[in-house]
Short mmCIF file of C-alpha atoms in Angstrom, two decimals:
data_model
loop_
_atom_site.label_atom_id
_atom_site.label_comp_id
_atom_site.label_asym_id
_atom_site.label_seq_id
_atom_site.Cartn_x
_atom_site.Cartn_y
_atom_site.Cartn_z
CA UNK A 7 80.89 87.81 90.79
CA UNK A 8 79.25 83.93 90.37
CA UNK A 9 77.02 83.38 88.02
CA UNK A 10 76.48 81.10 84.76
CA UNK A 11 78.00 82.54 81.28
CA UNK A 12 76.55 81.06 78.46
CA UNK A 13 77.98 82.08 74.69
CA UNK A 14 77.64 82.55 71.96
CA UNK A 15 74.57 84.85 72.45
CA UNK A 16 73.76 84.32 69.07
CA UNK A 17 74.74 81.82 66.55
CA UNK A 18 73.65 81.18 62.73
CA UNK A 19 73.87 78.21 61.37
CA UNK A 20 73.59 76.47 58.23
CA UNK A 21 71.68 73.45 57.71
CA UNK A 22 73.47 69.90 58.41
CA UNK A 23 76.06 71.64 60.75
CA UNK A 24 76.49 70.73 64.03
CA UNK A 25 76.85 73.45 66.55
CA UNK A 26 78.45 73.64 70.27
CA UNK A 27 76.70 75.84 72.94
CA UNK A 28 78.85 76.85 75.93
CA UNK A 29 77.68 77.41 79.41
CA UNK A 30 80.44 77.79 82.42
CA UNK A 31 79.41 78.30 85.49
CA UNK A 32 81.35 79.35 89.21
CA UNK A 33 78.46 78.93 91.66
CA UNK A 34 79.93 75.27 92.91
CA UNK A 35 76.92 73.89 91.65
CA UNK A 36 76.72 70.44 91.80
CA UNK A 37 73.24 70.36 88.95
CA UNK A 38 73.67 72.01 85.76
CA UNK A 39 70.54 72.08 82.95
CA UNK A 40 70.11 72.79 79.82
CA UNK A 41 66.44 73.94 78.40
CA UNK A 42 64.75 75.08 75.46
CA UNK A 43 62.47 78.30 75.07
CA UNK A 44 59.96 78.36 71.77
CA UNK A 45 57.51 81.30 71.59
CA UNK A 46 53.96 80.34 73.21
CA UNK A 47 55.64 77.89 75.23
CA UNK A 48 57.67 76.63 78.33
CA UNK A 49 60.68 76.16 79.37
CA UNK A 50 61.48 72.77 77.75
CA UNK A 51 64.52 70.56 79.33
CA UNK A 52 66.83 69.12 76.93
CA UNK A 53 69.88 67.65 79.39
CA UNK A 54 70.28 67.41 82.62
CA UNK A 55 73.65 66.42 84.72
CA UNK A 56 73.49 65.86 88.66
CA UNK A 57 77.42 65.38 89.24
CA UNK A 58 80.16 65.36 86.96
CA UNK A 59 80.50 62.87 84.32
CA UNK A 60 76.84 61.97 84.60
CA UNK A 61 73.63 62.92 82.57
CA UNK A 62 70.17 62.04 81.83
CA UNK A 63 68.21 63.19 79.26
CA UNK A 64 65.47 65.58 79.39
CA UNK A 65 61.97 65.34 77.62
CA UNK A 66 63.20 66.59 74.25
CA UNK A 67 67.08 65.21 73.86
CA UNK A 68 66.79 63.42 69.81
CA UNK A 69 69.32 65.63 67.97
CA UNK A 70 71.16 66.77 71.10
CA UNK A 71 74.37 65.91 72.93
CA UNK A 72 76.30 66.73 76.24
CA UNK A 73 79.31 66.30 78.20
CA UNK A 74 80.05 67.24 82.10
CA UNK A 75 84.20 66.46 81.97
CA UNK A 76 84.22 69.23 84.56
CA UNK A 77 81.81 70.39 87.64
CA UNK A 78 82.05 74.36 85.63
CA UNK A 79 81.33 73.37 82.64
CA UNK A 80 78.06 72.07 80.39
CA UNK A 81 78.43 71.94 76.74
CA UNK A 82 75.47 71.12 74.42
CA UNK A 83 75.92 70.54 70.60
CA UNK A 84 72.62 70.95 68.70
CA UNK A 85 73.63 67.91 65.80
CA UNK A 86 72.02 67.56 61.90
CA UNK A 87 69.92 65.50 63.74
CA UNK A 88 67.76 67.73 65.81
CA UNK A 89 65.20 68.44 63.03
CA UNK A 90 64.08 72.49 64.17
CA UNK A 91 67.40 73.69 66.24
CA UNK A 92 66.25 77.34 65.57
CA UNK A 93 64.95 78.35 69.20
CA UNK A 94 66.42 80.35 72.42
CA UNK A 95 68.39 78.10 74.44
CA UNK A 96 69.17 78.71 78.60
CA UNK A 97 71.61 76.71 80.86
CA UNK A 98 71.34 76.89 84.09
CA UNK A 99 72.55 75.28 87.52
CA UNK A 100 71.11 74.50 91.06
CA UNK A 101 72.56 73.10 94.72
CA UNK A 102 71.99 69.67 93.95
CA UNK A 103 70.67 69.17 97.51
CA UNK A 104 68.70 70.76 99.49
CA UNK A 105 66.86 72.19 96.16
CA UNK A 106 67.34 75.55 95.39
CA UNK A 107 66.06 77.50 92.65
CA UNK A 108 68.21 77.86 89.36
CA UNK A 109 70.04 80.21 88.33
CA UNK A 110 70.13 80.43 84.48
CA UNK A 111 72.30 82.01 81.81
CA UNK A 112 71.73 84.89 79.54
CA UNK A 113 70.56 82.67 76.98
CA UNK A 114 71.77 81.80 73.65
CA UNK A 115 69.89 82.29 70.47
CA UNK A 116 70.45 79.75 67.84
CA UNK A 117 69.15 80.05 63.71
CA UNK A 118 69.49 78.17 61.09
CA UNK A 119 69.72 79.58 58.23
CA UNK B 17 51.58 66.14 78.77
CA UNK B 18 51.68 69.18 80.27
CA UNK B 19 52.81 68.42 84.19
CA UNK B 20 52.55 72.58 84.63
CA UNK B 21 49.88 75.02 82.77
CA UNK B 22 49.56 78.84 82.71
CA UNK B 23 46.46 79.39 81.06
CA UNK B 24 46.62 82.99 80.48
CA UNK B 25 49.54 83.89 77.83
CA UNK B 26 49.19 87.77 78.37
CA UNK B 27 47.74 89.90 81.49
CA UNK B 28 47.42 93.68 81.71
CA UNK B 29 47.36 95.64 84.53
CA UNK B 30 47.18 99.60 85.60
CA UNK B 31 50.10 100.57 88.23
CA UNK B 32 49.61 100.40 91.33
CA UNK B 33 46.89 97.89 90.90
CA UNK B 34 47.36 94.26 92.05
CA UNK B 35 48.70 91.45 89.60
CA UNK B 36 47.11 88.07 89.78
CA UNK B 37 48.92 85.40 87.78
CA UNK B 38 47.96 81.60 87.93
CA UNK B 39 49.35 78.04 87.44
CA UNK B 40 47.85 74.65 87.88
CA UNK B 41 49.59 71.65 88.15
CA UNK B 42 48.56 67.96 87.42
CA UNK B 43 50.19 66.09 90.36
CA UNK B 44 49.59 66.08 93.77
CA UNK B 45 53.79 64.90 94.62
CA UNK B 46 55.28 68.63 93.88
CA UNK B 47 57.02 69.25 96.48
CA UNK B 48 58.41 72.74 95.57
CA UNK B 49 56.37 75.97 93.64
CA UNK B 50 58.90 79.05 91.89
CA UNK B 51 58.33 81.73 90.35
CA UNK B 52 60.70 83.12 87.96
CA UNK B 53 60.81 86.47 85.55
CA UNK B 54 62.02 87.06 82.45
CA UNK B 55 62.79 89.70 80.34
CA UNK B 56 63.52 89.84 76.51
CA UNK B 57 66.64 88.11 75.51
CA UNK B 58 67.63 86.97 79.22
CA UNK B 59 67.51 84.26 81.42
CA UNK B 60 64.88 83.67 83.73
CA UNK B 61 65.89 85.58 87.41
CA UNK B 62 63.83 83.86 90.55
CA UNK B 63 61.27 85.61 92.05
CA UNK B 64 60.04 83.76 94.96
CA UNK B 65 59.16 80.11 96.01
CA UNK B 66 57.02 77.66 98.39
CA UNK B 67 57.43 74.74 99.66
CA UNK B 68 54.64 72.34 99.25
CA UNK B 69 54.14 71.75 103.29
CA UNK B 70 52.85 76.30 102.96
CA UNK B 71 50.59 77.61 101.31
CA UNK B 72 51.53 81.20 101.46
CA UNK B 73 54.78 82.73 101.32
CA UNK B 74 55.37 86.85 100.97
CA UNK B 75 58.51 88.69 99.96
CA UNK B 76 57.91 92.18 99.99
CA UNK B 77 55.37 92.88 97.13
CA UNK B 78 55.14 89.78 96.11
CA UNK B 79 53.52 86.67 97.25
CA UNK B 80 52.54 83.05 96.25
CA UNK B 81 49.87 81.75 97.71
CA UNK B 82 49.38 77.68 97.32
CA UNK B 83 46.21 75.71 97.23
CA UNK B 84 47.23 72.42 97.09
CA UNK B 85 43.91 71.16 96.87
CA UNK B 86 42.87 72.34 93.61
CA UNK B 87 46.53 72.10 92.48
CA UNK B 88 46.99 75.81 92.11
CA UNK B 89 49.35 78.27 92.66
CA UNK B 90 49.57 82.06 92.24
CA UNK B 91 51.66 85.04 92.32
CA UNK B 92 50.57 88.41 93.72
CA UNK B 93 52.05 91.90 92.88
CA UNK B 94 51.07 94.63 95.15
CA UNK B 95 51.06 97.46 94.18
CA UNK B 96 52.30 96.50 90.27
CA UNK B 97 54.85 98.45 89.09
CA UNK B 98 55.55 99.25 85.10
CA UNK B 99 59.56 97.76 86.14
CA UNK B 100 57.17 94.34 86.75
CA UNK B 101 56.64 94.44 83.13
CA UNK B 102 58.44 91.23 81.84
CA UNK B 103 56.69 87.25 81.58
CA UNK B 104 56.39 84.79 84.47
CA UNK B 105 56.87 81.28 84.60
CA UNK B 106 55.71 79.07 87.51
CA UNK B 107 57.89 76.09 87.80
CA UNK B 108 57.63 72.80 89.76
CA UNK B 109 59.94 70.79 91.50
CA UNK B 110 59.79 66.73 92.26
CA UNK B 111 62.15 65.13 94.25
CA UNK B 112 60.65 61.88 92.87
CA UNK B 113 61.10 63.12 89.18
CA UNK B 114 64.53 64.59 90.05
CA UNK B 115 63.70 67.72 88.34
CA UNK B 116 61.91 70.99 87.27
CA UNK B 117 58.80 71.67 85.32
CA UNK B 118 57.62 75.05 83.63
CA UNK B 119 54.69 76.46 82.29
CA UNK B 120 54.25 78.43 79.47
CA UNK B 121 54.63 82.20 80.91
CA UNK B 122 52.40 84.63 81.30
CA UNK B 123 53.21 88.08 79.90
CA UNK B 124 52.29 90.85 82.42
CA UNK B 125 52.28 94.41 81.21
CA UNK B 126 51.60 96.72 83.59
CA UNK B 127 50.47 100.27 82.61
CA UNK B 128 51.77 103.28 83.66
#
């Protein structure tokens, strides 16, 4: 079956560790996303990546990283640096053209302890 | 700034009653409207969408009706059903901006 796997589902975290989210996906998407979920609020967008070894930032990247090496695959590491890492966290991919909706992970939940 | 609002965090509804949730936008360039549910520790799952050149699109017992005037969009569930019981997010597309905008979800519990 396609889809988009995203793990760990959960992750704890100690403060001033740096921590790697994984998201894989086997839809041939050419667009893959990563966004933030707080409680009260939207879907935030972190990263973004249109083809492979390409990626713009989102509206709330300081403290965050990613790589696209490969078209499956869509790492994030929440650094030291990102001040409030506790949140949910979603990946998610689209056809990059003609838009389509996305098509998101299960999530991963991230604490710091 | 909010490009996408949901103004209503929560909405309650009887089954078999009709759901009305809302979203207003702030520009006029959107060219694409989704809806997408979510339940509790899951990923968002799309619902339906509209292009911005409709204003009404049905699937079933749902549909999303556009006014592009007033920069609104909504989502109608007839009849509700308690299984519709999850939050809603509208969400935006620009092909200017290159990508997606959500609002804040609107939690629909629907009564049994």
């Amino acid at each position: 079956d396609g889809g988009i796997t995203q793990s760990p589902k959960y992750l704890f975290r100690k403060e001033g560790q740096n921590v790697t989210l994984s998201c894989e996906q086997n839809l041939n998407h050419d667009a893959m996303y990563w966004y933030r979920q707080d409680p009260g609020q939207g879907l935030r967008l972190i990263y973004y990546s249109q083809i492979v070894n390409d990626f713009q930032k989102g509206d709330i990247a300081e403290g965050y990283s990613v790589s696209r090496e490969k078209k499956e695959s869509f790492p994030l590491t929440v650094t030291s640096a990102q001040k409030n890492p506790t949140a949910f966290y979603l990946c998610a991919s689209s056809k990059r053209t003609p838009i389509g909706e996305l098509f998101f992970g299960e999530g991963s939940r991230l604490t710091v302890l | 700034d909010q490009q996408v609002k949901q103004n209503s965090p929560s909405l309650s509804v009887q089954e078999g009653r009709i759901s009305i949730l809302n979203c207003d936008y702030t520009n006029s360039m959107f060219d694409y409207f989704l809806w997408y549910k979510k339940y509790p520790a899951e990923g968002p799952t799309f619902l339906i969408s509209i292009s911005s050149i409709k204003d009404k699109n049905e699937d079933g017992r749902f549909t999303v009706f556009l006014n592009k005037s007033a920069k609104h969009l909504s989502l109608h569930i007839v009849p509700s059903q308690p299984g519709d019981s999850a939050v809603y997010f509208c969400a935006v597309w620009s092909y200017n901006f290159n990508k997606f905008y959500f609002g804040s979800g609107t939690k629909l519990n629907v009564k049994p």
